[in-house]
Amino acid sequence: MHLIEKNLLNYNKYKILKIQLLSFQYIKDILELYQQLLPEENIFLNENLLTVFKSIMNKKEYNIIIGIINGKVITTCTLLVIPNITHNMRPYGIIENIITHAEYRGEGYGAQVINYAKNIALENNCHKIMVQTRRKDERVFRFYKKVGFEDNIS
């Protein structure tokens, strides 16, 4: 009996993450996350940003993946599928702009959107997938290793 109650309590702390590609209705949520990712930048909704956003949304190679809980985006990453002449003309994938809202970190949500991005890369026959980051935090590198990436500094 005690084990069942404990398991139910642990289960309730995890919320179901809905994963999808970014749509216009979530633009403000994504900007809030980008502000957490790059606090030194002043990211806000304006005409220039909307123009760039519309351009991105029209590119099939540009995938902004979002994770939603209770109608709010709490995690995201971007996958770029880059056409390639080498490797039998197989494209490669670059994942960047990875961020999970500070209140939800450490619960596996970031890993879920990265795995979603990896699946898109595989569906596009990418011969490799890389993560791009400017971060120097060892915790971030441990996270990337945990989700299947390895150091390859060249």
PDB file of C-alpha atoms in Angstrom:
ATOM      1  CA  MET A   1       0.000   0.000   0.000  1.00  0.00           C
ATOM      2  CA  HIS A   2       2.712   2.484   0.907  1.00  0.00           C
ATOM      3  CA  LEU A   3       4.603   1.757  -2.340  1.00  0.00           C
ATOM      4  CA  ILE A   4       1.492   2.385  -4.420  1.00  0.00           C
ATOM      5  CA  GLU A   5       0.845   5.734  -2.726  1.00  0.00           C
ATOM      6  CA  LYS A   6       4.464   6.803  -3.180  1.00  0.00           C
ATOM      7  CA  ASN A   7       4.415   5.860  -6.872  1.00  0.00           C
ATOM      8  CA  LEU A   8       1.185   7.788  -7.403  1.00  0.00           C
ATOM      9  CA  LEU A   9       2.676  10.851  -5.736  1.00  0.00           C
ATOM     10  CA  ASN A  10       5.783  10.660  -7.925  1.00  0.00           C
ATOM     11  CA  TYR A  11       3.675  10.184 -11.032  1.00  0.00           C
ATOM     12  CA  ASN A  12       1.611  13.308 -10.323  1.00  0.00           C
ATOM     13  CA  LYS A  13       4.664  15.581 -10.238  1.00  0.00           C
ATOM     14  CA  TYR A  14       5.374  14.906 -13.931  1.00  0.00           C
ATOM     15  CA  LYS A  15       3.164  16.675 -16.408  1.00  0.00           C
ATOM     16  CA  ILE A  16       2.536  15.457 -19.935  1.00  0.00           C
ATOM     17  CA  LEU A  17       4.571  17.329 -22.512  1.00  0.00           C
ATOM     18  CA  LYS A  18       2.948  17.940 -25.892  1.00  0.00           C
ATOM     19  CA  ILE A  19       5.620  18.271 -28.588  1.00  0.00           C
ATOM     20  CA  GLN A  20       5.070  19.941 -31.960  1.00  0.00           C
ATOM     21  CA  LEU A  21       6.541  22.385 -34.426  1.00  0.00           C
ATOM     22  CA  LEU A  22       6.153  26.055 -33.537  1.00  0.00           C
ATOM     23  CA  SER A  23       2.984  27.786 -34.699  1.00  0.00           C
ATOM     24  CA  PHE A  24       2.192  31.487 -34.577  1.00  0.00           C
ATOM     25  CA  GLN A  25       0.012  31.224 -31.468  1.00  0.00           C
ATOM     26  CA  TYR A  26       3.106  30.393 -29.379  1.00  0.00           C
ATOM     27  CA  ILE A  27       5.397  33.182 -30.605  1.00  0.00           C
ATOM     28  CA  LYS A  28       5.252  35.142 -27.318  1.00  0.00           C
ATOM     29  CA  ASP A  29       6.069  32.017 -25.278  1.00  0.00           C
ATOM     30  CA  ILE A  30       9.074  31.234 -27.450  1.00  0.00           C
ATOM     31  CA  LEU A  31      10.356  34.798 -27.114  1.00  0.00           C
ATOM     32  CA  GLU A  32      10.182  34.498 -23.313  1.00  0.00           C
ATOM     33  CA  LEU A  33      12.289  31.336 -23.497  1.00  0.00           C
ATOM     34  CA  TYR A  34      14.804  32.988 -25.845  1.00  0.00           C
ATOM     35  CA  GLN A  35      15.101  35.841 -23.341  1.00  0.00           C
ATOM     36  CA  GLN A  36      16.090  33.254 -20.685  1.00  0.00           C
ATOM     37  CA  LEU A  37      18.567  31.722 -23.139  1.00  0.00           C
ATOM     38  CA  LEU A  38      20.136  35.077 -24.039  1.00  0.00           C
ATOM     39  CA  PRO A  39      19.393  37.555 -21.247  1.00  0.00           C
ATOM     40  CA  GLU A  40      21.903  40.040 -22.696  1.00  0.00           C
ATOM     41  CA  GLU A  41      19.733  40.441 -25.799  1.00  0.00           C
ATOM     42  CA  ASN A  42      16.568  42.487 -25.903  1.00  0.00           C
ATOM     43  CA  ILE A  43      14.173  40.115 -27.665  1.00  0.00           C
ATOM     44  CA  PHE A  44      10.689  41.498 -28.189  1.00  0.00           C
ATOM     45  CA  LEU A  45       7.844  41.221 -30.670  1.00  0.00           C
ATOM     46  CA  ASN A  46       7.954  43.839 -33.412  1.00  0.00           C
ATOM     47  CA  GLU A  47       7.504  44.054 -37.199  1.00  0.00           C
ATOM     48  CA  ASN A  48      11.090  42.998 -37.960  1.00  0.00           C
ATOM     49  CA  LEU A  49      10.778  39.932 -35.759  1.00  0.00           C
ATOM     50  CA  LEU A  50       7.444  39.014 -37.367  1.00  0.00           C
ATOM     51  CA  THR A  51       9.019  39.287 -40.826  1.00  0.00           C
ATOM     52  CA  VAL A  52      11.843  36.950 -39.814  1.00  0.00           C
ATOM     53  CA  PHE A  53       9.384  34.590 -38.139  1.00  0.00           C
ATOM     54  CA  LYS A  54       7.233  34.378 -41.275  1.00  0.00           C
ATOM     55  CA  SER A  55      10.334  33.700 -43.375  1.00  0.00           C
ATOM     56  CA  ILE A  56      11.418  30.903 -41.010  1.00  0.00           C
ATOM     57  CA  MET A  57       7.972  29.316 -41.025  1.00  0.00           C
ATOM     58  CA  ASN A  58       8.133  29.055 -44.840  1.00  0.00           C
ATOM     59  CA  LYS A  59      11.388  27.084 -44.819  1.00  0.00           C
ATOM     60  CA  LYS A  60      10.990  23.315 -44.546  1.00  0.00           C
ATOM     61  CA  GLU A  61      14.645  23.010 -43.482  1.00  0.00           C
ATOM     62  CA  TYR A  62      14.039  25.191 -40.405  1.00  0.00           C
ATOM     63  CA  ASN A  63      12.255  23.390 -37.562  1.00  0.00           C
ATOM     64  CA  ILE A  64      11.503  25.092 -34.256  1.00  0.00           C
ATOM     65  CA  ILE A  65      10.340  22.328 -31.926  1.00  0.00           C
ATOM     66  CA  ILE A  66       8.354  23.262 -28.842  1.00  0.00           C
ATOM     67  CA  GLY A  67       7.200  21.405 -25.750  1.00  0.00           C
ATOM     68  CA  ILE A  68       3.934  22.555 -24.190  1.00  0.00           C
ATOM     69  CA  ILE A  69       2.481  21.962 -20.732  1.00  0.00           C
ATOM     70  CA  ASN A  70      -0.942  23.348 -19.846  1.00  0.00           C
ATOM     71  CA  GLY A  71      -0.997  25.506 -22.981  1.00  0.00           C
ATOM     72  CA  LYS A  72       2.404  27.150 -22.311  1.00  0.00           C
ATOM     73  CA  VAL A  73       5.694  26.502 -24.138  1.00  0.00           C
ATOM     74  CA  ILE A  74       8.229  25.393 -21.529  1.00  0.00           C
ATOM     75  CA  THR A  75      11.011  24.004 -23.733  1.00  0.00           C
ATOM     76  CA  THR A  76      12.310  24.403 -27.272  1.00  0.00           C
ATOM     77  CA  CYS A  77      15.116  23.661 -29.683  1.00  0.00           C
ATOM     78  CA  THR A  78      15.747  24.459 -33.319  1.00  0.00           C
ATOM     79  CA  LEU A  79      16.775  21.898 -35.923  1.00  0.00           C
ATOM     80  CA  LEU A  80      18.247  23.079 -39.209  1.00  0.00           C
ATOM     81  CA  VAL A  81      18.431  20.458 -41.966  1.00  0.00           C
ATOM     82  CA  ILE A  82      21.246  21.575 -44.260  1.00  0.00           C
ATOM     83  CA  PRO A  83      21.451  20.289 -47.868  1.00  0.00           C
ATOM     84  CA  ASN A  84      24.841  18.801 -48.674  1.00  0.00           C
ATOM     85  CA  ILE A  85      26.846  17.832 -51.752  1.00  0.00           C
ATOM     86  CA  THR A  86      29.052  15.250 -50.015  1.00  0.00           C
ATOM     87  CA  HIS A  87      28.028  12.057 -48.187  1.00  0.00           C
ATOM     88  CA  ASN A  88      25.926  10.940 -51.169  1.00  0.00           C
ATOM     89  CA  MET A  89      24.099  14.271 -50.992  1.00  0.00           C
ATOM     90  CA  ARG A  90      22.685  13.440 -47.593  1.00  0.00           C
ATOM     91  CA  PRO A  91      21.919  16.527 -45.490  1.00  0.00           C
ATOM     92  CA  TYR A  92      23.149  17.105 -41.964  1.00  0.00           C
ATOM     93  CA  GLY A  93      21.312  18.483 -38.957  1.00  0.00           C
ATOM     94  CA  ILE A  94      22.279  21.235 -36.539  1.00  0.00           C
ATOM     95  CA  ILE A  95      20.393  21.619 -33.269  1.00  0.00           C
ATOM     96  CA  GLU A  96      20.663  24.941 -31.462  1.00  0.00           C
ATOM     97  CA  ASN A  97      18.663  27.445 -29.382  1.00  0.00           C
ATOM     98  CA  ILE A  98      18.016  24.749 -26.785  1.00  0.00           C
ATOM     99  CA  ILE A  99      16.261  26.063 -23.684  1.00  0.00           C
ATOM    100  CA  THR A 100      13.902  24.788 -21.015  1.00  0.00           C
ATOM    101  CA  HIS A 101      12.114  27.247 -18.735  1.00  0.00           C
ATOM    102  CA  ALA A 102      14.017  27.541 -15.452  1.00  0.00           C
ATOM    103  CA  GLU A 103      11.067  26.175 -13.440  1.00  0.00           C
ATOM    104  CA  TYR A 104      11.020  22.928 -15.477  1.00  0.00           C
ATOM    105  CA  ARG A 105      14.710  22.067 -15.791  1.00  0.00           C
ATOM    106  CA  GLY A 106      16.027  18.703 -14.712  1.00  0.00           C
ATOM    107  CA  GLU A 107      12.777  16.846 -15.432  1.00  0.00           C
ATOM    108  CA  GLY A 108      13.631  15.473 -18.892  1.00  0.00           C
ATOM    109  CA  TYR A 109      11.588  17.913 -20.967  1.00  0.00           C
ATOM    110  CA  GLY A 110      14.594  19.287 -22.873  1.00  0.00           C
ATOM    111  CA  ALA A 111      15.681  15.749 -23.753  1.00  0.00           C
ATOM    112  CA  GLN A 112      12.230  15.067 -25.187  1.00  0.00           C
ATOM    113  CA  VAL A 113      12.328  18.000 -27.643  1.00  0.00           C
ATOM    114  CA  ILE A 114      15.899  17.093 -28.643  1.00  0.00           C
ATOM    115  CA  ASN A 115      14.814  13.507 -29.329  1.00  0.00           C
ATOM    116  CA  TYR A 116      11.925  14.864 -31.415  1.00  0.00           C
ATOM    117  CA  ALA A 117      14.449  16.943 -33.393  1.00  0.00           C
ATOM    118  CA  LYS A 118      16.685  13.890 -33.857  1.00  0.00           C
ATOM    119  CA  ASN A 119      13.724  11.968 -35.281  1.00  0.00           C
ATOM    120  CA  ILE A 120      13.043  14.754 -37.784  1.00  0.00           C
ATOM    121  CA  ALA A 121      16.720  14.656 -38.796  1.00  0.00           C
ATOM    122  CA  LEU A 122      16.542  10.890 -39.306  1.00  0.00           C
ATOM    123  CA  GLU A 123      13.331  11.232 -41.344  1.00  0.00           C
ATOM    124  CA  ASN A 124      15.261  13.692 -43.553  1.00  0.00           C
ATOM    125  CA  ASN A 125      18.081  11.144 -43.996  1.00  0.00           C
ATOM    126  CA  CYS A 126      20.689  13.316 -42.243  1.00  0.00           C
ATOM    127  CA  HIS A 127      24.098  11.642 -42.140  1.00  0.00           C
ATOM    128  CA  LYS A 128      24.934  13.401 -38.852  1.00  0.00           C
ATOM    129  CA  ILE A 129      23.379  15.641 -36.234  1.00  0.00           C
ATOM    130  CA  MET A 130      25.370  18.245 -34.321  1.00  0.00           C
ATOM    131  CA  VAL A 131      24.590  20.504 -31.386  1.00  0.00           C
ATOM    132  CA  GLN A 132      25.729  24.113 -31.595  1.00  0.00           C
ATOM    133  CA  THR A 133      26.326  26.075 -28.390  1.00  0.00           C
ATOM    134  CA  ARG A 134      28.252  29.057 -27.052  1.00  0.00           C
ATOM    135  CA  ARG A 135      27.774  27.853 -23.482  1.00  0.00           C
ATOM    136  CA  LYS A 136      30.810  26.894 -21.412  1.00  0.00           C
ATOM    137  CA  ASP A 137      28.867  25.461 -18.461  1.00  0.00           C
ATOM    138  CA  GLU A 138      29.904  21.874 -17.638  1.00  0.00           C
ATOM    139  CA  ARG A 139      26.312  21.088 -16.640  1.00  0.00           C
ATOM    140  CA  VAL A 140      25.207  21.896 -20.197  1.00  0.00           C
ATOM    141  CA  PHE A 141      27.856  19.565 -21.664  1.00  0.00           C
ATOM    142  CA  ARG A 142      26.757  16.753 -19.337  1.00  0.00           C
ATOM    143  CA  PHE A 143      23.190  17.251 -20.558  1.00  0.00           C
ATOM    144  CA  TYR A 144      24.271  17.006 -24.212  1.00  0.00           C
ATOM    145  CA  LYS A 145      26.186  13.818 -23.486  1.00  0.00           C
ATOM    146  CA  LYS A 146      23.178  12.410 -21.644  1.00  0.00           C
ATOM    147  CA  VAL A 147      20.990  12.912 -24.738  1.00  0.00           C
ATOM    148  CA  GLY A 148      23.528  11.175 -26.986  1.00  0.00           C
ATOM    149  CA  PHE A 149      26.018  13.762 -28.215  1.00  0.00           C
ATOM    150  CA  GLU A 150      29.762  13.511 -27.758  1.00  0.00           C
ATOM    151  CA  ASP A 151      32.603  16.025 -27.681  1.00  0.00           C
ATOM    152  CA  ASN A 152      34.028  16.631 -31.115  1.00  0.00           C
ATOM    153  CA  ILE A 153      35.832  19.944 -31.117  1.00  0.00           C
ATOM    154  CA  SER A 154      37.550  20.707 -34.407  1.00  0.00           C
TER     155      SER A 154
END
